[in-house]
Amino acid sequence: MKSIPKLIRRFVGIMLLSLILLIILNFVLLGMYTLNQAPNAYPWKTAQEVADQLSKWESGYVLDEAAAHELQESNAWAVFIDNTTLQVVWQTDNLPEAVPMSYSASDIARLTRGYIDGYPTFTGEAENGLVVLGCPRDSFWKHRWPSWDYHFIANLPKTILSVLGINAILIFIIYMSANSGLLKSVKPIVGGIQALSANEEVHVREKGLLSELTVSINKTSDILQTQNRQLRKREAARANWIAGVSHDIRTPLSMIMGYAGQLENDQRLPEEDRVKAGIIVRQSERMRNLIQDLNLASKLEYNMQPIHPERQNLIAVIRQVAVDFINTNIDERYVIEWETDKALTFCPVNIDKDLIKRAVSNLLQNSINHNDQGCHIHVRVSVEDNAYTVAVADDGIGATDEQIEKLKSEPHYMVCDENATEQRHGLGLLIVRQILFAHGGEMQIKHSECGGFEVDLRLPGLTS
C-alpha cells in the first residue's frame, strides 16, 4: 500500500518545512528587534562624545552646544571628575542631588560597572579626567559582571546546534504523536477504497477519528456487493434465456430450411414458387447465423465460451478462411485478394483456431453485406514488434468519420431505443472484438487505403 508511506512522508515534509520556516522567522524577528534597539544601545559612545566635546577655558570647562542639546533631548546628565583630585569639576544643570561630588577609585569602579542611585552610568575618557554620563532610571539594564567562562563561549555554537537539534526532535515526536491517531485511521480507509475499486467486499472497523467515513465506506461496499449479486443474477438469466431460445428455435428452423430446400429443388413446381422457396432457405440461413452469433456473443460477454488456445501458424489459418470463402461460390462481384508478403510464411501464435476463423469470416461477410454493388476485398497478414496484424479491407462504399467513431465507441448490436431509425442488430463486429479481447489482442477500425472500410486484428506473437 503506497499511499500510507506517501502520506507519512508528506506529514514529515510539512513538519520539517514548518520547523525551518519557524527558525528563519525567529532569526528575522530577533534581527529586526535588535536593529530596532540599536539606536538606544550606544550610551558609551555618547559618554565618549561628551568627553571629546568638553573644552577647558580660563573660566572652567565648557560643553559644545550640540552635545549639550543631545544630553538635554535624552534627559541625561553628566559630570567630569578630575584625575588628580577625584572631584567633580564640571556638571550639567540637571544633575540629581543624590549624585556625589567626590569619588574614590572604588566608587569609580562601581559606577563604571553599575549605577549611581539607580541611574545607569557610562564613562568616557578625557585628557585630564573621566566623564560620567547618567541616563534616566529604567532606560538601560547593565550586566554588572560581564565575564564568561572561556569554554562556554568556545562551545557556544555546538551548544546552540544541540539545543536546536533537541528541539527539532521533540517537535517531531510531538507532531508524530499527535498525528499517529489520524494515520491509524487513514490506513484502513485507504485500503478499503482500493478494495472498492477492485470490486472486492470491504469491511473497515468503524472507530477512530474518521469513523463516519468508515461507516460510509462499509455502506458503499454493501450496496455495491448487493448490486453485483443482482447483476450477476440478471446476466445469468439473460445468458440462459438466450441459450434456451437459441436451442428451441434451431429445431423448427431446421425443419423450415429442410422443407424449403426440397421445394426449391422440386422441378414439378413452377419457377416462381421455387424462387420463393430459395428465398426462404437463404433467409432461414441468415436467421440461423444470427442465432448462432447471438448465442456466441452472449457466451463471450459472460465468459461462458470455452477458449482452447493452441500454437498455430496464423498465415495458414487466415489463408484457409479466404480459400473457404472463395469456394462457397460467392457472387462474382466480390473478389477476395490475398496480399500477404510471400516472404512471410510462418507466424506462430497461441489462438483458438475456430474462433479466429470465425472473426475473420465475419469481417469478410461484413464487406459483402455492406457493398451491394460489389467490391474487392483485400486480406493480408503483417508482422511488427513480435505482434501479427490481420487486415481485412475493401474498396467499397466505406464509412464516414462519424460512423467510424460510433463503431469504436458505441455497441454494435441490440441498440434499441425510441429512435427506430438508429436500431441495429448486427453482431459481427462485436463478436470480432470479443474474440480478440479473449486472445489478448486489439481491434482497430479505420478507412482503408483503397478508399473503403478496413478492420485490423492485432494478435501477440510467439517466439519461434
Short mmCIF file of N, CA, C and O in Angstrom, two decimals, residues 1-12 182-195 197:
data_model
loop_
_atom_site.label_atom_id
_atom_site.label_comp_id
_atom_site.label_asym_id
_atom_site.label_seq_id
_atom_site.Cartn_x
_atom_site.Cartn_y
_atom_site.Cartn_z
N MET A 1 0.85 -1.18 0.00
CA MET A 1 0.00 0.00 0.00
C MET A 1 0.90 1.24 0.00
O MET A 1 1.54 1.57 1.00
N LYS A 2 0.99 1.92 -1.12
CA LYS A 2 1.92 3.02 -1.29
C LYS A 2 1.38 4.34 -0.74
O LYS A 2 2.14 5.28 -0.56
N SER A 3 0.10 4.42 -0.47
CA SER A 3 -0.50 5.70 -0.07
C SER A 3 -0.08 6.11 1.33
O SER A 3 0.16 7.28 1.59
N ILE A 4 0.01 5.14 2.26
CA ILE A 4 0.33 5.47 3.64
C ILE A 4 1.75 6.01 3.77
O ILE A 4 1.95 7.07 4.38
N PRO A 5 2.79 5.33 3.23
CA PRO A 5 4.13 5.94 3.30
C PRO A 5 4.18 7.31 2.64
O PRO A 5 4.89 8.20 3.13
N LYS A 6 3.45 7.48 1.56
CA LYS A 6 3.43 8.77 0.91
C LYS A 6 2.81 9.83 1.82
O LYS A 6 3.30 10.96 1.90
N LEU A 7 1.75 9.45 2.54
CA LEU A 7 1.10 10.38 3.46
C LEU A 7 2.03 10.71 4.62
O LEU A 7 2.12 11.87 5.04
N ILE A 8 2.76 9.69 5.12
CA ILE A 8 3.69 9.93 6.22
C ILE A 8 4.81 10.87 5.75
O ILE A 8 5.20 11.80 6.47
N ARG A 9 5.33 10.61 4.56
CA ARG A 9 6.38 11.49 4.03
C ARG A 9 5.86 12.92 3.88
O ARG A 9 6.61 13.88 4.12
N ARG A 10 4.62 13.04 3.51
CA ARG A 10 4.05 14.38 3.36
C ARG A 10 3.96 15.08 4.72
O ARG A 10 4.30 16.26 4.85
N PHE A 11 3.50 14.35 5.75
CA PHE A 11 3.42 14.92 7.09
C PHE A 11 4.80 15.34 7.58
O PHE A 11 4.99 16.43 8.13
N VAL A 12 5.79 14.44 7.42
CA VAL A 12 7.15 14.74 7.87
C VAL A 12 7.71 15.94 7.10
O VAL A 12 8.36 16.82 7.67
N LEU A 182 -4.46 9.87 13.50
CA LEU A 182 -5.00 10.13 12.17
C LEU A 182 -4.47 9.12 11.16
O LEU A 182 -5.21 8.60 10.32
N LEU A 183 -3.15 8.81 11.27
CA LEU A 183 -2.57 7.84 10.34
C LEU A 183 -3.18 6.46 10.53
O LEU A 183 -3.42 5.74 9.55
N LYS A 184 -3.41 6.06 11.77
CA LYS A 184 -4.03 4.76 12.02
C LYS A 184 -5.44 4.70 11.46
O LYS A 184 -5.90 3.64 11.02
N SER A 185 -6.13 5.84 11.46
CA SER A 185 -7.48 5.86 10.91
C SER A 185 -7.47 5.89 9.39
O SER A 185 -8.36 5.34 8.75
N VAL A 186 -6.45 6.55 8.82
CA VAL A 186 -6.39 6.69 7.36
C VAL A 186 -6.02 5.38 6.69
O VAL A 186 -6.54 5.04 5.62
N LYS A 187 -5.12 4.58 7.30
CA LYS A 187 -4.62 3.37 6.67
C LYS A 187 -5.74 2.40 6.28
O LYS A 187 -5.80 1.97 5.12
N PRO A 188 -6.65 2.00 7.18
CA PRO A 188 -7.72 1.09 6.74
C PRO A 188 -8.68 1.72 5.74
O PRO A 188 -9.24 1.03 4.90
N ILE A 189 -8.84 3.05 5.81
CA ILE A 189 -9.72 3.73 4.85
C ILE A 189 -9.13 3.65 3.45
O ILE A 189 -9.84 3.37 2.47
N VAL A 190 -7.83 3.91 3.35
CA VAL A 190 -7.16 3.81 2.03
C VAL A 190 -7.27 2.39 1.50
O VAL A 190 -7.57 2.17 0.31
N GLY A 191 -7.03 1.40 2.37
CA GLY A 191 -7.17 0.01 1.93
C GLY A 191 -8.58 -0.32 1.49
O GLY A 191 -8.79 -1.04 0.50
N GLY A 192 -9.56 0.22 2.21
CA GLY A 192 -10.95 -0.02 1.83
C GLY A 192 -11.31 0.59 0.49
O GLY A 192 -11.99 -0.03 -0.34
N ILE A 193 -10.83 1.80 0.23
CA ILE A 193 -11.11 2.44 -1.05
C ILE A 193 -10.45 1.68 -2.19
O ILE A 193 -11.04 1.49 -3.26
N GLN A 194 -9.21 1.21 -1.98
CA GLN A 194 -8.55 0.42 -3.01
C GLN A 194 -9.29 -0.89 -3.27
O GLN A 194 -9.40 -1.33 -4.41
N ALA A 195 -9.80 -1.50 -2.20
CA ALA A 195 -10.57 -2.74 -2.37
C ALA A 195 -11.87 -2.47 -3.12
O ALA A 195 -12.32 -3.27 -3.94
N SER A 197 -12.33 -0.19 -5.41
CA SER A 197 -12.01 -0.03 -6.82
C SER A 197 -11.75 -1.37 -7.51
O SER A 197 -11.91 -1.49 -8.72
#
